[in-house]
GROMACS .gro file of C-alpha atoms in nm:
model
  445
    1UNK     CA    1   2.051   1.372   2.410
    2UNK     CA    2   2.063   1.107   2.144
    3UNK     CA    3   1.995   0.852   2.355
    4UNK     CA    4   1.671   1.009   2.453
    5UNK     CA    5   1.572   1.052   2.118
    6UNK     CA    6   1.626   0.657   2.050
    7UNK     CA    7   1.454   0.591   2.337
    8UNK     CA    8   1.175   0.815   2.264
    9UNK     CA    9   1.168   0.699   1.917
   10UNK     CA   10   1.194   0.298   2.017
   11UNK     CA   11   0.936   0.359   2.310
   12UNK     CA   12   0.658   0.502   2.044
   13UNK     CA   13   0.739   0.189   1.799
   14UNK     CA   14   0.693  -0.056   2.029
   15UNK     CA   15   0.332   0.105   2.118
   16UNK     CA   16   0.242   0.136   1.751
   17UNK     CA   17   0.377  -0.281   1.719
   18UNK     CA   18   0.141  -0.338   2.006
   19UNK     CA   19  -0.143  -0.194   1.938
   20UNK     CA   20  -0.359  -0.424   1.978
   21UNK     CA   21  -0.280  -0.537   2.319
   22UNK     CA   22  -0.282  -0.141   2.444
   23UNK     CA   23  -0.640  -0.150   2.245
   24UNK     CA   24  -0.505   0.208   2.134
   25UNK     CA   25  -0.502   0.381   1.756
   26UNK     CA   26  -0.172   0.346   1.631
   27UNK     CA   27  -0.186   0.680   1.507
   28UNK     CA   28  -0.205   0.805   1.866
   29UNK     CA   29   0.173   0.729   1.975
   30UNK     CA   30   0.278   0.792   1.594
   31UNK     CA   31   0.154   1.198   1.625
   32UNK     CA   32   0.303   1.169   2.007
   33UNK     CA   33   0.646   1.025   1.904
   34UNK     CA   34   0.636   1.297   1.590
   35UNK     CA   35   0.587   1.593   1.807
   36UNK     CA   36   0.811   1.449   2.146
   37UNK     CA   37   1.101   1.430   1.885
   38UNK     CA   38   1.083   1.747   1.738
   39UNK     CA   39   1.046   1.922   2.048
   40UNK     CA   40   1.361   1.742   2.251
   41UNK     CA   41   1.525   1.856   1.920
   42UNK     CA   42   1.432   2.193   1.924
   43UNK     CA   43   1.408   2.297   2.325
   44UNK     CA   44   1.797   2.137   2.335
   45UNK     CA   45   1.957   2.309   2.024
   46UNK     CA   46   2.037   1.973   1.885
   47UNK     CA   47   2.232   2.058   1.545
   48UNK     CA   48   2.038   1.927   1.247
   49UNK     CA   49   2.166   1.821   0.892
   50UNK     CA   50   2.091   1.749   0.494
   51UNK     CA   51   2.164   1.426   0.387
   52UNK     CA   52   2.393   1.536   0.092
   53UNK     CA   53   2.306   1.250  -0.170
   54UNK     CA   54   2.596   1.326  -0.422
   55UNK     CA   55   2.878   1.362  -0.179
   56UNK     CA   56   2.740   1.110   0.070
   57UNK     CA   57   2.828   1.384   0.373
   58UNK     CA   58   2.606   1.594   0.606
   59UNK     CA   59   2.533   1.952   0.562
   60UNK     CA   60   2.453   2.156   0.869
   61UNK     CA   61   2.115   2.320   0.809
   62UNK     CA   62   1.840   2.555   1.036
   63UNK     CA   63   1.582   2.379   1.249
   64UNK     CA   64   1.280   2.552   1.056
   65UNK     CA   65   1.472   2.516   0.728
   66UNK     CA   66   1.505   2.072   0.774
   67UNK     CA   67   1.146   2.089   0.916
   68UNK     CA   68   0.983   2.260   0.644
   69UNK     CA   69   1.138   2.033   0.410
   70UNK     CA   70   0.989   1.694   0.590
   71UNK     CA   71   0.693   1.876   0.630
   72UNK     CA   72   0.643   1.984   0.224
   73UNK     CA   73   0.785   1.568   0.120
   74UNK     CA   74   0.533   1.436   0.322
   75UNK     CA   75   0.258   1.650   0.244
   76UNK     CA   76   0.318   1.550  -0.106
   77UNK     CA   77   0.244   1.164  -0.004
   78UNK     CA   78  -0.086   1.246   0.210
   79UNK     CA   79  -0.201   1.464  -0.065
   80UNK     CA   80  -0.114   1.209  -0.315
   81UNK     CA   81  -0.304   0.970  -0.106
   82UNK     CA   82  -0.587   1.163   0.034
   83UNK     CA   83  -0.665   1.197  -0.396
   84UNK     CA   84  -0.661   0.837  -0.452
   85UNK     CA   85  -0.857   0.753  -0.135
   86UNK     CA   86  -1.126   1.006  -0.299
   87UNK     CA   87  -1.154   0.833  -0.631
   88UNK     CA   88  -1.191   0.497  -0.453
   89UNK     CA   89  -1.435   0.565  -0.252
   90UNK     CA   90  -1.668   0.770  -0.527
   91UNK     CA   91  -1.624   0.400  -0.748
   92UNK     CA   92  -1.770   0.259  -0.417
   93UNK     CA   93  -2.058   0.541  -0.395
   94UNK     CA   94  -2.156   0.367  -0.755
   95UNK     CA   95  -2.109   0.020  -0.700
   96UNK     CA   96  -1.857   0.036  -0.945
   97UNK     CA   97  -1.670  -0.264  -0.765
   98UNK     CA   98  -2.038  -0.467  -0.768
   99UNK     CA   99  -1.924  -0.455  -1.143
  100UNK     CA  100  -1.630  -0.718  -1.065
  101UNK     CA  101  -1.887  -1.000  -0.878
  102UNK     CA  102  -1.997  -1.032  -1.280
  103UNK     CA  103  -1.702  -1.157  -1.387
  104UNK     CA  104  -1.756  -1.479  -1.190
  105UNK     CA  105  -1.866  -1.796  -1.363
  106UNK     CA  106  -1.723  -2.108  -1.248
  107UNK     CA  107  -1.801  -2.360  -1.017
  108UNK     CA  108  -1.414  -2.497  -0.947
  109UNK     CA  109  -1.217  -2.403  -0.655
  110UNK     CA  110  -0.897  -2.420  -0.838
  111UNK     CA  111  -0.998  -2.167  -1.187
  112UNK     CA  112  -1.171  -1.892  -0.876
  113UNK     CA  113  -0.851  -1.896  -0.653
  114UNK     CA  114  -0.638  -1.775  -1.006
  115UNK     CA  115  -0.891  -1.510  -1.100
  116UNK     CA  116  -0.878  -1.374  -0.729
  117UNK     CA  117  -0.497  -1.407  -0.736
  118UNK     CA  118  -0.501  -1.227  -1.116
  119UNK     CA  119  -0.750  -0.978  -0.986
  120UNK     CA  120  -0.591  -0.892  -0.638
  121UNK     CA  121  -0.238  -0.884  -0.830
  122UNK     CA  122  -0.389  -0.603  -1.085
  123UNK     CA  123  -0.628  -0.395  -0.912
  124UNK     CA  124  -0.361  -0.363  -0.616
  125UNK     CA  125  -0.131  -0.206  -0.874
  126UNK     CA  126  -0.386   0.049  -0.929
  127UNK     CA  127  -0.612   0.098  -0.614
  128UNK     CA  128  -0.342  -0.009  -0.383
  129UNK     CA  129  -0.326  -0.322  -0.188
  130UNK     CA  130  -0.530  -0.239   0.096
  131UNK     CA  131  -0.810  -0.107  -0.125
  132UNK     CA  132  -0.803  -0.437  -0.345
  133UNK     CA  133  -0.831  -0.648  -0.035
  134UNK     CA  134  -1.160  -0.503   0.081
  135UNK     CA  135  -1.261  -0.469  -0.271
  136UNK     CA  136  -1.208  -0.897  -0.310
  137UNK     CA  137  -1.300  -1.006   0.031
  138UNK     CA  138  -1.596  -0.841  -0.007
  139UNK     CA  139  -1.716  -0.983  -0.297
  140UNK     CA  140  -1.576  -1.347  -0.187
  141UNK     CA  141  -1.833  -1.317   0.151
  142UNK     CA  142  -2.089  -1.298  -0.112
  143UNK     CA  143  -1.926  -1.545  -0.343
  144UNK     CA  144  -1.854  -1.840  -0.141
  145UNK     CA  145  -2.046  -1.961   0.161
  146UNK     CA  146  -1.785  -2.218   0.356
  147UNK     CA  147  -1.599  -1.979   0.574
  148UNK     CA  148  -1.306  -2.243   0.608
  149UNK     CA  149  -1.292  -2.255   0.219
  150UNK     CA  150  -1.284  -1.873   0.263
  151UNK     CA  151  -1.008  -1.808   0.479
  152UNK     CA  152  -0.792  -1.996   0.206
  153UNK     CA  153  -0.881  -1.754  -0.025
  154UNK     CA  154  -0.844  -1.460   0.185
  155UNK     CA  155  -0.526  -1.598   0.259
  156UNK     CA  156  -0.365  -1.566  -0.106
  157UNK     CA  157  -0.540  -1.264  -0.172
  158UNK     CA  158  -0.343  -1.135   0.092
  159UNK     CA  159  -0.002  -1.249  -0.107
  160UNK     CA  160  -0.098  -1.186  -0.442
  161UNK     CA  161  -0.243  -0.772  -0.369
  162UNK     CA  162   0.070  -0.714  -0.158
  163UNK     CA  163   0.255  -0.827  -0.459
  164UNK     CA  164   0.066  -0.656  -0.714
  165UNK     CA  165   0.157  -0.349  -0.522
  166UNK     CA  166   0.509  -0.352  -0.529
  167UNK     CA  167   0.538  -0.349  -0.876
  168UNK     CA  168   0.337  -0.029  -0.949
  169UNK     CA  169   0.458   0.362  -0.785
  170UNK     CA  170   0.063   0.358  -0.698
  171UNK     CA  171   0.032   0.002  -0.564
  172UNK     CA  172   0.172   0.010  -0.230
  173UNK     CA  173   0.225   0.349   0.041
  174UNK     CA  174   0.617   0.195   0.031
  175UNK     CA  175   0.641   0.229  -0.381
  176UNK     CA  176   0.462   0.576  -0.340
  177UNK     CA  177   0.683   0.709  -0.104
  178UNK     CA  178   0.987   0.570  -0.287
  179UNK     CA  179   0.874   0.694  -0.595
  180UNK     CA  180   0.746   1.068  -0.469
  181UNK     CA  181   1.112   1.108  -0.297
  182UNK     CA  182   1.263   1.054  -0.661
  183UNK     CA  183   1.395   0.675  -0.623
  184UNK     CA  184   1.257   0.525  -0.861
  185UNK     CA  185   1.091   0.643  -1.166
  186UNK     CA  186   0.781   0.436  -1.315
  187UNK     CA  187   0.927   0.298  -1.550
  188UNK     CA  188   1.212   0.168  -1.425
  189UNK     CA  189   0.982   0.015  -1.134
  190UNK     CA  190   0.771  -0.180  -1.335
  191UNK     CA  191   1.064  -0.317  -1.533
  192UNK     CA  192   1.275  -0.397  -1.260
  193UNK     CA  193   1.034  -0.498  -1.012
  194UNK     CA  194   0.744  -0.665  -1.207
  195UNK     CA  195   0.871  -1.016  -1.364
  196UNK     CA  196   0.993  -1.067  -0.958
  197UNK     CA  197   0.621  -0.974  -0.850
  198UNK     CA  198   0.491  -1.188  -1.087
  199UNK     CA  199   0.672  -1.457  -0.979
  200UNK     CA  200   0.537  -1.382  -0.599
  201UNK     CA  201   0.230  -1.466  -0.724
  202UNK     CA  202   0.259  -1.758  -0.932
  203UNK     CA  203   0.467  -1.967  -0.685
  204UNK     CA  204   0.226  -1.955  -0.355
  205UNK     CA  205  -0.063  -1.979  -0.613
  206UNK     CA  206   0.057  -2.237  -0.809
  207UNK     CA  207   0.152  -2.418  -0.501
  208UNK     CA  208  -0.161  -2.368  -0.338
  209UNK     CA  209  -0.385  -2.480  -0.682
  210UNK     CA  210  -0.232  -2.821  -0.637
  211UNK     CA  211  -0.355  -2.887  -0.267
  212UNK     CA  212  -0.658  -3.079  -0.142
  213UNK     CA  213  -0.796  -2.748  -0.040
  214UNK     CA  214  -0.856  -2.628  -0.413
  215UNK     CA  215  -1.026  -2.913  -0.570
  216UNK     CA  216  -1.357  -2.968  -0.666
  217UNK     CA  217  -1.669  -2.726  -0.657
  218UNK     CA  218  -1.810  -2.527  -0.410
  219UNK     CA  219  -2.160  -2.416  -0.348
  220UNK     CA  220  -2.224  -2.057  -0.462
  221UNK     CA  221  -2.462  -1.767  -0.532
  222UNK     CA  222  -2.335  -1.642  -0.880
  223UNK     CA  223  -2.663  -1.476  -0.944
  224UNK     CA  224  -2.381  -1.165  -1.061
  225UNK     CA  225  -2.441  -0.813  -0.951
  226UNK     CA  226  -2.649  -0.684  -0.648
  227UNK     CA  227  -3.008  -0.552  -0.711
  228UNK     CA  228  -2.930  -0.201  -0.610
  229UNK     CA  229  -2.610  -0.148  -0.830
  230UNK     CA  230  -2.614   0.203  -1.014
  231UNK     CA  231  -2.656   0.174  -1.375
  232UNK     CA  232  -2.333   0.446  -1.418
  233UNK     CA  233  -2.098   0.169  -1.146
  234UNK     CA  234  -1.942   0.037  -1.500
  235UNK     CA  235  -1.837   0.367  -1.627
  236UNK     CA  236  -1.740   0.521  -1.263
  237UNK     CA  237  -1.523   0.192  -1.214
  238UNK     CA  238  -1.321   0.203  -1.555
  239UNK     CA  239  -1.306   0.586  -1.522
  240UNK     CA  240  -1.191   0.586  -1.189
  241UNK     CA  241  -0.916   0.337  -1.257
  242UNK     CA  242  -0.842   0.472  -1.550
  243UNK     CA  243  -0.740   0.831  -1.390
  244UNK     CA  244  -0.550   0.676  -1.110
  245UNK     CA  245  -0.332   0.491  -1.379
  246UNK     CA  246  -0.305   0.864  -1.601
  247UNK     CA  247  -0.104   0.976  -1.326
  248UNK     CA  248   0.239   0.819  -1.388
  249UNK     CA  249   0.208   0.950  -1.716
  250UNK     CA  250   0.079   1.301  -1.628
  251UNK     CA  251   0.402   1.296  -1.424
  252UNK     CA  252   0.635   1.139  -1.707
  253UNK     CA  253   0.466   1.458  -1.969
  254UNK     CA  254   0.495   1.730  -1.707
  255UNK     CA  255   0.761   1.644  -1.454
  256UNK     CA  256   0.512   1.797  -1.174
  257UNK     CA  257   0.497   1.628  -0.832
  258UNK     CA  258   0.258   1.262  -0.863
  259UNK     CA  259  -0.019   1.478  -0.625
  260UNK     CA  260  -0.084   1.707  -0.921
  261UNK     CA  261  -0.162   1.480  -1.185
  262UNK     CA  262  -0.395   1.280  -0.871
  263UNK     CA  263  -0.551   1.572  -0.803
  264UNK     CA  264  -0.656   1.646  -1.183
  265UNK     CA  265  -0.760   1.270  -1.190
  266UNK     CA  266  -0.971   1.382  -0.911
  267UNK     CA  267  -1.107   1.693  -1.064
  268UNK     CA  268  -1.255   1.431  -1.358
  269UNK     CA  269  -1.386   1.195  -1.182
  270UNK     CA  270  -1.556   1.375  -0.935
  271UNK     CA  271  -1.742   1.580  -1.259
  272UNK     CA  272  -1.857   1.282  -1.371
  273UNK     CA  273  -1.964   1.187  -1.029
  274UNK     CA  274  -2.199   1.463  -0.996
  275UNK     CA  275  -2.348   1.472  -1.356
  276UNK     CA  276  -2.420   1.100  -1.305
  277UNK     CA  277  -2.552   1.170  -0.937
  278UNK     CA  278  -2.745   1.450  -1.031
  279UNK     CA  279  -2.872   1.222  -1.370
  280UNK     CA  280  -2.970   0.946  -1.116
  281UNK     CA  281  -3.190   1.144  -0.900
  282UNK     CA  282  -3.372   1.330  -1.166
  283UNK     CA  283  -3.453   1.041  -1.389
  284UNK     CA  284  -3.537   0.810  -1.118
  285UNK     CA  285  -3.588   0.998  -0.776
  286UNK     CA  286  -3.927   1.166  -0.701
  287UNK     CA  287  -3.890   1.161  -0.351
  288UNK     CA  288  -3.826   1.499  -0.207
  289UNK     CA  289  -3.626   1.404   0.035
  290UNK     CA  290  -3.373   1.180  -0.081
  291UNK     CA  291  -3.384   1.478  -0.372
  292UNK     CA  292  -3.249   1.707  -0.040
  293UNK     CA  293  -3.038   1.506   0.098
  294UNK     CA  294  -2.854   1.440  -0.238
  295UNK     CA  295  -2.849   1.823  -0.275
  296UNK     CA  296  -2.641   1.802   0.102
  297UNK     CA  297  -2.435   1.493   0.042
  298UNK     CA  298  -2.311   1.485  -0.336
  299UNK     CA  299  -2.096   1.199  -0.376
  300UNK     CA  300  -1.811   1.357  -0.353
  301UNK     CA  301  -1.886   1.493   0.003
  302UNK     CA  302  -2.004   1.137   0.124
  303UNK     CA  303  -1.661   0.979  -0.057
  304UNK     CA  304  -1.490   1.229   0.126
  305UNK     CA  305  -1.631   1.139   0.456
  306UNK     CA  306  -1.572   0.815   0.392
  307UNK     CA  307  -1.173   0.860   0.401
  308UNK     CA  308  -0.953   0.675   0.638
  309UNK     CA  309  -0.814   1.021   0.801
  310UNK     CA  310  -0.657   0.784   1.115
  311UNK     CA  311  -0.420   0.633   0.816
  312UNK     CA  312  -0.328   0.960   0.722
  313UNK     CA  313  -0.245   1.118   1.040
  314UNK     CA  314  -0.009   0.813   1.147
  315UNK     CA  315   0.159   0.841   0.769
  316UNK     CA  316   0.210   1.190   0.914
  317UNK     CA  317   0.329   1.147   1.242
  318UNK     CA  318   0.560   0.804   1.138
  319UNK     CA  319   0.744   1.028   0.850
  320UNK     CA  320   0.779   1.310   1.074
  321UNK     CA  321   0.894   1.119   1.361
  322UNK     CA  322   1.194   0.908   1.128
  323UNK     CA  323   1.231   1.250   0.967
  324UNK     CA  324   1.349   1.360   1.318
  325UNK     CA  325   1.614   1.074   1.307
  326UNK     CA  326   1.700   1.153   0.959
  327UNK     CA  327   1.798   1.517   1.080
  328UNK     CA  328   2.011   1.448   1.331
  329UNK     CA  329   2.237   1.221   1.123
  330UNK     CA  330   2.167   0.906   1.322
  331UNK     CA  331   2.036   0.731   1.044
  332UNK     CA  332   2.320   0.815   0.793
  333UNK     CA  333   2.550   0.671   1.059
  334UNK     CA  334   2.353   0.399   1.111
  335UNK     CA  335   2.395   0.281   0.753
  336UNK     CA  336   2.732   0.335   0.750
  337UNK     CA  337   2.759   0.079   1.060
  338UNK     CA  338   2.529  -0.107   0.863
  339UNK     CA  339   2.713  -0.169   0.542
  340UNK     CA  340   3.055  -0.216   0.762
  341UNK     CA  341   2.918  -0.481   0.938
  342UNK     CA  342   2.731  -0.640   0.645
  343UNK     CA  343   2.862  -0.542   0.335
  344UNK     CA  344   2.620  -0.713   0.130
  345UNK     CA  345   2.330  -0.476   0.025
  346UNK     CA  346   2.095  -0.802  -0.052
  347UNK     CA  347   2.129  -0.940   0.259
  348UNK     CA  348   2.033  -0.619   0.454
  349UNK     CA  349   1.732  -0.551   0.207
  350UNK     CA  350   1.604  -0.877   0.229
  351UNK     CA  351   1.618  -0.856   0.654
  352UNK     CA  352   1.409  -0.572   0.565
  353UNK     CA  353   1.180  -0.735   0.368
  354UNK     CA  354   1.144  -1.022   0.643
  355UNK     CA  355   1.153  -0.735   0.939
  356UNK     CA  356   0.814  -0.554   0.760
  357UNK     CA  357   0.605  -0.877   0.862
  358UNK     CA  358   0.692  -0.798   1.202
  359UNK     CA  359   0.691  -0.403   1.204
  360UNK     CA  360   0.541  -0.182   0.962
  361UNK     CA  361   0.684  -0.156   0.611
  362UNK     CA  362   0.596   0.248   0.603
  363UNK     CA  363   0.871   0.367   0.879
  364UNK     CA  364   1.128   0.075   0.772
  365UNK     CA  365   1.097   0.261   0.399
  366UNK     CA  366   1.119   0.587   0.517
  367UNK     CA  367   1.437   0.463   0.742
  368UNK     CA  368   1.612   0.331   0.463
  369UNK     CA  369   1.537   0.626   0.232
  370UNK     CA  370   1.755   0.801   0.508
  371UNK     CA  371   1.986   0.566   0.536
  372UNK     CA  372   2.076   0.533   0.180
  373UNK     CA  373   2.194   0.787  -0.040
  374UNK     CA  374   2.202   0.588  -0.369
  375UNK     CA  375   2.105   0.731  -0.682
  376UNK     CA  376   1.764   0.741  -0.907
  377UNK     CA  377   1.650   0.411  -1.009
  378UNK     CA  378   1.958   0.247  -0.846
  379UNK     CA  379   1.820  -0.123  -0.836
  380UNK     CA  380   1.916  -0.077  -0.436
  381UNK     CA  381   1.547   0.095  -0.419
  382UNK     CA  382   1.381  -0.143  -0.660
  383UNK     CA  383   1.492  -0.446  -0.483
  384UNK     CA  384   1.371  -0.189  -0.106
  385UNK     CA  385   1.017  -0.168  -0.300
  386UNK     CA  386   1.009  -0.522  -0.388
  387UNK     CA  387   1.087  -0.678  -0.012
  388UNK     CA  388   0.951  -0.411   0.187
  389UNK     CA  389   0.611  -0.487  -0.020
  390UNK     CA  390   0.593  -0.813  -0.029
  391UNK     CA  391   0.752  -0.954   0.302
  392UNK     CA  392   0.496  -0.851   0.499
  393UNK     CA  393   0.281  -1.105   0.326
  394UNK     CA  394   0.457  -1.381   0.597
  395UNK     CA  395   0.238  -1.245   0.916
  396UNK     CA  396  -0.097  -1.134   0.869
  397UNK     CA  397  -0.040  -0.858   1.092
  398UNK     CA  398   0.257  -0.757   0.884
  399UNK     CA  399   0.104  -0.560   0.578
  400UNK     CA  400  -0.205  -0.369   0.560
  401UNK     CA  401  -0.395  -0.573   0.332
  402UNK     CA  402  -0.311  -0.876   0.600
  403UNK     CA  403  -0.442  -0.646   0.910
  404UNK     CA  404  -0.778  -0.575   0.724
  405UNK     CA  405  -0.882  -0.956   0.582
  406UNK     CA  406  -0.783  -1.028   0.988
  407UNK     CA  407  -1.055  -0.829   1.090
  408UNK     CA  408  -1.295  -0.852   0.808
  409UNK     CA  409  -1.284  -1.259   0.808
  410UNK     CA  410  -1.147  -1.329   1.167
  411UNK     CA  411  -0.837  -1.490   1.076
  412UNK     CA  412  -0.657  -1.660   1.339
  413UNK     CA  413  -0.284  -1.526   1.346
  414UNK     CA  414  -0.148  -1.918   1.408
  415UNK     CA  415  -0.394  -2.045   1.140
  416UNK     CA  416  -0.225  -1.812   0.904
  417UNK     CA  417   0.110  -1.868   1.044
  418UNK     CA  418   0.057  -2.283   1.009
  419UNK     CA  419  -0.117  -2.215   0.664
  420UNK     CA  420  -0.015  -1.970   0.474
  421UNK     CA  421   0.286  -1.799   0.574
  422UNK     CA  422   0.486  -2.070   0.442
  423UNK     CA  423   0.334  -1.987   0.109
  424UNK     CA  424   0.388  -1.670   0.143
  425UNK     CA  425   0.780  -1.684   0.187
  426UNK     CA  426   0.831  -1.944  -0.047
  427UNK     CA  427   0.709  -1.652  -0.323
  428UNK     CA  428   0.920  -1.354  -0.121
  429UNK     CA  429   1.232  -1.586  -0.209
  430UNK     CA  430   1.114  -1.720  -0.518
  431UNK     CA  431   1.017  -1.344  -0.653
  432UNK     CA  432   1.406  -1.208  -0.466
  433UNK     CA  433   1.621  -1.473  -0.644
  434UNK     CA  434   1.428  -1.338  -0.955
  435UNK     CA  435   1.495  -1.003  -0.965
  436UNK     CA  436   1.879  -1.062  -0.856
  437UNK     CA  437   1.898  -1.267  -1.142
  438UNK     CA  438   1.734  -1.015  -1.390
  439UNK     CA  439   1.924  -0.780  -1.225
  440UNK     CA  440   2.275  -0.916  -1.280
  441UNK     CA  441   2.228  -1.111  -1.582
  442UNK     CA  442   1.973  -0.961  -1.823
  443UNK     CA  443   1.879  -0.597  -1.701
  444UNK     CA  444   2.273  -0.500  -1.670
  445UNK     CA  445   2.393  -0.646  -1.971
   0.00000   0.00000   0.00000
């Protein structure tokens, strides 16, 4: 029966990899795989275990019992999630990202490309990296006109938001998970794992600032912010950014699960929303019937609308489904194998890091969170966050932020492979042999 299940499981990977090609959701075999798994499981009596942590053994354990227990850890990520999503799209409802086009004034190439890669590498710590791509992309289609000059661009603010996120427990889904599960605390992330993130950035960047490609001026419309931009965008951006970051330290004060502290961020911002909302129509609507359809859609309704449930549901069935293997002890084994075979931990985390530019970085996580058994804030996870978050950067299809600038600019996947995936690995090594050095030399001493 385990072979089934490995089949099963490696059957519903390769149609989530392919997706594409099938032209179908790659939530669709995700949920399928999920429930196939579970049911195989369950309609054979398959024995299911606890991954004991401490003693590094497997604890026999009831089906409902080990399913329950998936269920309630992943439910805290989508939760967790489904809260941030909320707050980023009610900034959007505002214009509150409109606010960031204002920031622009230069003419040179070369001083733009470092104030996307700053601003991709911070607000991808906060709004996550997929978020911060849309967020900059969009406001580069209105920045600069030369689509060739744009795809450069697009290109390292692909590198620098997947690096951003892998310093911060909000940045990435990876970090989240890893940090939800009790891995890593937030503090010991950000100290471990940002100098190495930092340097992820500054190498491609730097690299990049001295070509051909990033010299000169380009022709522009820095006019700043959109005509329509809501007066309240300002305060609805730093507020909602501001209660996304409060969560950590909600956490760190309370010791509640992350999706508490989000969903009291939530609470605050969506207040605000509807005072402002309701401020905005009264002062400056007179038109009945935007008047009733603001009275149907407050902006926290339309935000909510506006979430990407698809993501969700394959978060769902991916967790569920490598929960499955988790269960039955194959993964625990599989490590074992694992570490016999290559008994260096760095090698195997940085194959992981290069594997998530070819398959997703969210099941390869959750795998190793199975397949591991180290303690809290072991620099094992730190090192998991760091290459599962930013070696995905080497294929455009091979992070999320990289699969939506493909389809928002068009990018070619050999133009990106020929021009910037060499970039891109030259700061996944530069930012690895970083944090092994901090690691053995200055954090451990």
């Amino acid at each position: 029966m385990e072979t089934l299940i490995i089949i099963v499981f490696l059957v519903g990977y390769l149609a989530i990899t392919l997706e594409h090609n099938l032209k179908i959701d790659k939530l669709i075999p995700a949920l399928a795989m999920m429930a196939i798994l579970w049911a195989v499981i369950a309609l054979t009596h398959m024995p299911v275990f606890e991954v004991n942590a401490e003693l590094k053994e497997l604890e026999p354990t009831h089906l409902d019992e080990i399913l329950l227990h998936h269920l309630g850890k992943t439910a805290e990520i989508l939760v967790f999630l489904l809260g941030a999503m909320t707050i980023v799209e009610i900034i959007d409802y505002f214009d509150g990202f409109a606010t960031i086009k204002g920031y622009i004034r230069t003419r040179s190439k070369r001083k733009l490309l470092w104030l996307f890669s700053i601003l991709a590498f911070i607000l991808s710590a906060i709004i996550d990296n997929l978020t911060a791509t849309i967020v900059l992309i969009t406001i580069l289609q209105k920045v600069i006109k030369d689509r060739e000059t744009r795809l450069w661009f697009a290109g390292l603010i692909i590198i620098n938001a997947n690096a951003g996120g892998a310093w911060s427990p909000i940045g990435d889904v990876t970090t989240t998970m890893l940090w939800i599960a009790n891995k890593v605390s937030a503090s010991q992330l950000v100290i471990h794992v940002l100098v190495p993130s930092i340097m992820c950035t500054v190498v491609p960047t730097l690299i990049a600032s001295r070509s051909k490609v990033f010299t000169g001026e380009f022709e522009a419309d820095l006019s700043g912010v959109e005509e329509k931009k809501s007066r309240f965008g300002p305060t609805m951006l730093y507020l909602g950014l501001g209660s996304i970051v409060f969560v950590p330290f909600f956490k760190t004060i309370t010791h509640l699960p992350p999706y508490v502290g989000m969903m009291l961020s939530l609470a605050i911002v969506a207040t605000f929303a509807e005072i402002y909302s309701s401020a905005k129509f009264s002062i400056s609507s007179v038109d009945k019937e935007e008047s009733d359809a603001h009275a149907m859609h407050s902006p926290v309704h339309a935000s909510l609308s506006k979430i990407e449930l698809p993501s969700i549901l394959f978060f769902l069935g991916i967790l569920l489904a490598v929960a499955a293997l988790e269960s039955l002890g194959l993964l625990f084994h599989y490590a074992e194998s694992l570490n016999q075979a290559i008994p260096n931990t760095d090698i195997v985390v940085l194959l992981l890091g290069a594997g998530s530019a070819v398959i997703d970085n969210v099941p390869l996580v959750a795998a190793s969170m199975g397949m591991f058994s180290a303690e809290l804030d072991n620099p094992l996870w730190h090192f998991i966050a760091y290459s599962a978050g930013t070696g995905g950067s080497m294929l455009i299809i091979g992070s999320a932020a990289g699969v939506v600038a493909m389809g928002m600019e068009k990018i070619d996947f050999f133009w990106y492979l020929r021009k910037i995936a060499w970039l891109a690995l030259a700061g996944f090594l530069a930012g690895a042999v970083t944090f092994i050095l901090l690691r053995d030399f200055v954090l451990n001493v």
